[in-house]
PDB file of C-alpha atoms in Angstrom:
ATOM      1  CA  UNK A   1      13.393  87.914 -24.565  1.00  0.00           C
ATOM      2  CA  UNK A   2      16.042  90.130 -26.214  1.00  0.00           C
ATOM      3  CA  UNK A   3      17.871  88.457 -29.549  1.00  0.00           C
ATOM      4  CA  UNK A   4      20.645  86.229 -29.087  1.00  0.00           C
ATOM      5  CA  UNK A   5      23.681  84.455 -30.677  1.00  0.00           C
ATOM      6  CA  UNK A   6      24.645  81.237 -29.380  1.00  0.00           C
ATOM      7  CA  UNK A   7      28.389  80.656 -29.504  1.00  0.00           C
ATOM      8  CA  UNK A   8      29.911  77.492 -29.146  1.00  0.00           C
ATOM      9  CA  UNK A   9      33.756  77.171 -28.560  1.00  0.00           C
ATOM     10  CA  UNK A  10      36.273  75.388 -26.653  1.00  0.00           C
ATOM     11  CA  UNK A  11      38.709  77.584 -26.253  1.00  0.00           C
ATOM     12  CA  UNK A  12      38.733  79.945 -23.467  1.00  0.00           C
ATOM     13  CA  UNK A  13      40.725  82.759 -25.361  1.00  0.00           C
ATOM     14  CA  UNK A  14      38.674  82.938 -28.322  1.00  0.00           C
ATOM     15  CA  UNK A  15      35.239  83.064 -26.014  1.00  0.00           C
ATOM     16  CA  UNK A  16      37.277  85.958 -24.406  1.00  0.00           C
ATOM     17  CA  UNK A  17      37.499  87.646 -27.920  1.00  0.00           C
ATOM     18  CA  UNK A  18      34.084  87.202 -28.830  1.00  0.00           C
ATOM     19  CA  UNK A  19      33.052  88.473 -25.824  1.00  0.00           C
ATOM     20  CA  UNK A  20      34.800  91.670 -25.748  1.00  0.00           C
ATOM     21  CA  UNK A  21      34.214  92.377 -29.721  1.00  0.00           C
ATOM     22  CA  UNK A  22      30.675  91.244 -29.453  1.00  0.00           C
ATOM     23  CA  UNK A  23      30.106  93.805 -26.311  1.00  0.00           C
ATOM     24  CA  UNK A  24      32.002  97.120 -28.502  1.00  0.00           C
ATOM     25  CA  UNK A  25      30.147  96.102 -32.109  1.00  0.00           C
ATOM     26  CA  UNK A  26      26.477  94.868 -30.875  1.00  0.00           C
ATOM     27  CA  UNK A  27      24.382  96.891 -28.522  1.00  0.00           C
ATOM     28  CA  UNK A  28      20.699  95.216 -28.963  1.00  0.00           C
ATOM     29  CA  UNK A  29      21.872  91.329 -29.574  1.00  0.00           C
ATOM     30  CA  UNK A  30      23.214  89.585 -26.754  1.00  0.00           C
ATOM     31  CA  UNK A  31      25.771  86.538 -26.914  1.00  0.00           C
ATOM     32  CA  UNK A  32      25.664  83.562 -24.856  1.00  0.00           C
ATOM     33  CA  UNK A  33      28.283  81.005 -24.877  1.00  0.00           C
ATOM     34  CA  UNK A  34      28.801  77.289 -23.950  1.00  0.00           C
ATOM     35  CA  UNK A  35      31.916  75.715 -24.449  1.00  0.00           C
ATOM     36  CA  UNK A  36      31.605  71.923 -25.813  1.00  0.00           C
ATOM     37  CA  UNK A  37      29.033  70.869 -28.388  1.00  0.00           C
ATOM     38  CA  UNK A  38      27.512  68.186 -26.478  1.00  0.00           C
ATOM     39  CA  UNK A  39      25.808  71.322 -23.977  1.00  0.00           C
ATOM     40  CA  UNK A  40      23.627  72.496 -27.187  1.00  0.00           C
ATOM     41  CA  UNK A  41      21.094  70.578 -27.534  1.00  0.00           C
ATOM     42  CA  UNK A  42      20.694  70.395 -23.339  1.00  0.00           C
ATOM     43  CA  UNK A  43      20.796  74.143 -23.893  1.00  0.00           C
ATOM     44  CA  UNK A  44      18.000  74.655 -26.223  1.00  0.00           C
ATOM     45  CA  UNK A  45      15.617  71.879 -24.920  1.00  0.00           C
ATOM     46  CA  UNK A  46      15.537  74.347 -21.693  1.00  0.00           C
ATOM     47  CA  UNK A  47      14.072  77.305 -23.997  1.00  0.00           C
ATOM     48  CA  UNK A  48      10.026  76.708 -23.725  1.00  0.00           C
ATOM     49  CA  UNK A  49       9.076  79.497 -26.680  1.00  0.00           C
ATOM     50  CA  UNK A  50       9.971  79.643 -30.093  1.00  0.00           C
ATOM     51  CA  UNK A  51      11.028  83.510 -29.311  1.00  0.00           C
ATOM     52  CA  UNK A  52      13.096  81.980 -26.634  1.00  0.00           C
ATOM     53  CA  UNK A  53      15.991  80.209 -29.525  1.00  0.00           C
ATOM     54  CA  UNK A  54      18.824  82.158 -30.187  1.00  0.00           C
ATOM     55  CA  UNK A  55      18.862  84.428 -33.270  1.00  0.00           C
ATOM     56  CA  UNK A  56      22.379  82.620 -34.991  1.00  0.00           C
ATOM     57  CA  UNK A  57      24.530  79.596 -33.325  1.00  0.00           C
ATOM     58  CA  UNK A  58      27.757  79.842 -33.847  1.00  0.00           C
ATOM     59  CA  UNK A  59      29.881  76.565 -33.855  1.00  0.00           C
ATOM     60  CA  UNK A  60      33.497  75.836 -33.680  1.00  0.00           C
ATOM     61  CA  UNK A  61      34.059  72.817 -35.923  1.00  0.00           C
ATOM     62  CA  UNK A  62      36.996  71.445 -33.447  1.00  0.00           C
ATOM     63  CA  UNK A  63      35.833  70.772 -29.928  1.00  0.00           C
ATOM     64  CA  UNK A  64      36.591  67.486 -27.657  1.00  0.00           C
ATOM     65  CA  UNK A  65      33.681  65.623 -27.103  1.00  0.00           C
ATOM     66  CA  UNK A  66      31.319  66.522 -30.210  1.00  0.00           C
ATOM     67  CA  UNK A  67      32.236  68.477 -33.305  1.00  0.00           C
ATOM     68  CA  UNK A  68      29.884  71.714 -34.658  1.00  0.00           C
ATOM     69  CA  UNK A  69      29.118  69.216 -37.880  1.00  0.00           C
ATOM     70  CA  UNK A  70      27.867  66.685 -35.161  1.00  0.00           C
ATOM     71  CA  UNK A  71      25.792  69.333 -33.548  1.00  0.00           C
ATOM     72  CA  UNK A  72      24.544  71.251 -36.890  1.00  0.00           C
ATOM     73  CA  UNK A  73      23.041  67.656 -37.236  1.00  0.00           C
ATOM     74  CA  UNK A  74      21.343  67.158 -34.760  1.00  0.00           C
ATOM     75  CA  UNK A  75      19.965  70.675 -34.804  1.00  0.00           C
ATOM     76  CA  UNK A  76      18.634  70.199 -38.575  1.00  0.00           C
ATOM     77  CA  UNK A  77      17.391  67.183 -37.852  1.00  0.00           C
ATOM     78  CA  UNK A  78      14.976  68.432 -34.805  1.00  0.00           C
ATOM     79  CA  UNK A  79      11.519  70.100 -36.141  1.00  0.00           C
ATOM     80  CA  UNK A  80      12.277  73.125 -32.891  1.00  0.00           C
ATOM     81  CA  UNK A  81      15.357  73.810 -33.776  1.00  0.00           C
ATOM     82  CA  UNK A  82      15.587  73.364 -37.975  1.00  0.00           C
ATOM     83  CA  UNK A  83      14.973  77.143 -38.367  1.00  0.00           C
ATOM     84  CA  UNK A  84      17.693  78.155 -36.523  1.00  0.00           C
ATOM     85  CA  UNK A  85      20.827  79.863 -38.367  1.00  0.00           C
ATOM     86  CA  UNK A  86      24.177  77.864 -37.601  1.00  0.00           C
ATOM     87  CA  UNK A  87      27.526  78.679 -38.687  1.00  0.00           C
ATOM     88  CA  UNK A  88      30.596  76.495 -38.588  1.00  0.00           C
ATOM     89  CA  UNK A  89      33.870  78.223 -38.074  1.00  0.00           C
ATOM     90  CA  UNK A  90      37.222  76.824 -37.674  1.00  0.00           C
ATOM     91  CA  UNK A  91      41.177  77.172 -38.028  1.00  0.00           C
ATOM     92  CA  UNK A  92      41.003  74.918 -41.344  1.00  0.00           C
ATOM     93  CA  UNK A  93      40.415  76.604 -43.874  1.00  0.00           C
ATOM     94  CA  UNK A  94      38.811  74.151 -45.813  1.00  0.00           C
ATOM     95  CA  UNK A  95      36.809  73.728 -48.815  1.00  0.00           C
ATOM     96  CA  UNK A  96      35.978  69.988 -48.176  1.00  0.00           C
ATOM     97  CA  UNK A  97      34.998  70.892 -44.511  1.00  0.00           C
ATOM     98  CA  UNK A  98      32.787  74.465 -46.099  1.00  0.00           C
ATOM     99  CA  UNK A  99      30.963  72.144 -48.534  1.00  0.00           C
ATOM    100  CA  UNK A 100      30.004  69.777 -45.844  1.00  0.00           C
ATOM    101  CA  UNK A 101      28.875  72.381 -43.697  1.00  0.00           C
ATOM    102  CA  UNK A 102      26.498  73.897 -46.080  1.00  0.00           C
ATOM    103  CA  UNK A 103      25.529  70.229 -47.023  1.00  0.00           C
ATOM    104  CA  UNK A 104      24.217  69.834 -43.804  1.00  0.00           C
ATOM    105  CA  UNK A 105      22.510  72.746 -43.640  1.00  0.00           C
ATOM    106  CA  UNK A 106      24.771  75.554 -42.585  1.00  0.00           C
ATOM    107  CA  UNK A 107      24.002  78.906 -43.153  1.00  0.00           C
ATOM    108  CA  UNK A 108      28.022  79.571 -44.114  1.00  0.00           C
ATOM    109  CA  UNK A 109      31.295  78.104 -43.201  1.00  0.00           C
ATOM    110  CA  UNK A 110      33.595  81.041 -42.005  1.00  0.00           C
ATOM    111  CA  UNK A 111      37.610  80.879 -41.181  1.00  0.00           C
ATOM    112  CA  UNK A 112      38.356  81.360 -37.508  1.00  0.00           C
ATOM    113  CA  UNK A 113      40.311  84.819 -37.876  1.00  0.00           C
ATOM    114  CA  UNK A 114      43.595  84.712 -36.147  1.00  0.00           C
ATOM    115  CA  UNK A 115      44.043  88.726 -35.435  1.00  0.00           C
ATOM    116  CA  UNK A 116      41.605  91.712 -33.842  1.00  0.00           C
ATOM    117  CA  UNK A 117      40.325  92.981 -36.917  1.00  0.00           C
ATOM    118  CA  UNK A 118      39.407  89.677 -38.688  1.00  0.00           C
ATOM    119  CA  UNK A 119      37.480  88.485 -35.444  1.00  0.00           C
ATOM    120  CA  UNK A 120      35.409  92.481 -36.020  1.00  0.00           C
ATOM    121  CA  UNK A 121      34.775  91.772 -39.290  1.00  0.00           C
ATOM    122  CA  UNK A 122      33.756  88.239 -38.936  1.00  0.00           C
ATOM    123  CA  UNK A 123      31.223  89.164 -35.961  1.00  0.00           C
ATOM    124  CA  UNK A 124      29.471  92.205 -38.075  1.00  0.00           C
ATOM    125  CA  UNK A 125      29.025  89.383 -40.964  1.00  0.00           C
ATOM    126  CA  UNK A 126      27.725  86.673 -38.288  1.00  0.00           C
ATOM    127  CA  UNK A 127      25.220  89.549 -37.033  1.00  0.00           C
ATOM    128  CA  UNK A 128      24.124  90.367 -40.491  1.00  0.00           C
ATOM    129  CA  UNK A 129      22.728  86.798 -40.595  1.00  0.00           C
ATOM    130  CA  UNK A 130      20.494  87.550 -38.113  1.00  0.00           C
ATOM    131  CA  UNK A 131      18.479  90.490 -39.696  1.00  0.00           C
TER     132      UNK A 131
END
């Protein structure tokens, strides 16, 4: 199965932007995206394989129904899925939110970027993470 990043996000225009960045910057990782937290964990238990888990999961910290620290949880706390990179991004800029991130096992805590460029140069450092 060819590497993968999981993205998680709400909102429809910043999937959009992901998309479309993630398509021009990355030719041999793929991105997949759900959009509410509580589809993760569904998501993974479908993979069978370890080689099946995405590469990074991305998670935006502000979604309806379950937040990315509620999911980061729940994904450190499972023996399949502990190994798994996950990054928490969001609109606050926060260093109480950052610290709790990486707390709970978070790889980073990023800003969401709020023009073109940022969103590049946040996806080349999210695709660093995964080697």
């Amino acid at each position: 199965m060819p590497k993968y990043v999981l993205l998680c996000e709400d909102d429809q225009y910043d999937r959009a932007v992901f998309a479309e960045i993630f398509q021009e910057v990355e030719k041999e990782c793929q991105l997949v995206m759900l959009e509410e937290g509580s589809e993760v964990m569904p998501f993974l238990a479908t993979k069978q394989r370890r080689d099946a888990y995405p590469a990074l999961i991305l998670l935006d910290q502000n979604m309806p129904r379950k937040k990315g620290t509620e999911v980061l949880k729940e994904i450190k706390a499972s023996d399949d899925y502990k190994h798994i990179p996950v990054v928490i991004y969001s609109t606050h800029d926060g260093h109480e939110l950052a610290s709790e991130s990486k707390a709970l096992g978070a790889a980073t805590f990023m800003s969401k970027p709020y023009d073109y460029n940022e969103y590049i140069t946040m996806i080349k450092q999210l695709l660093a993470i995964t080697g």
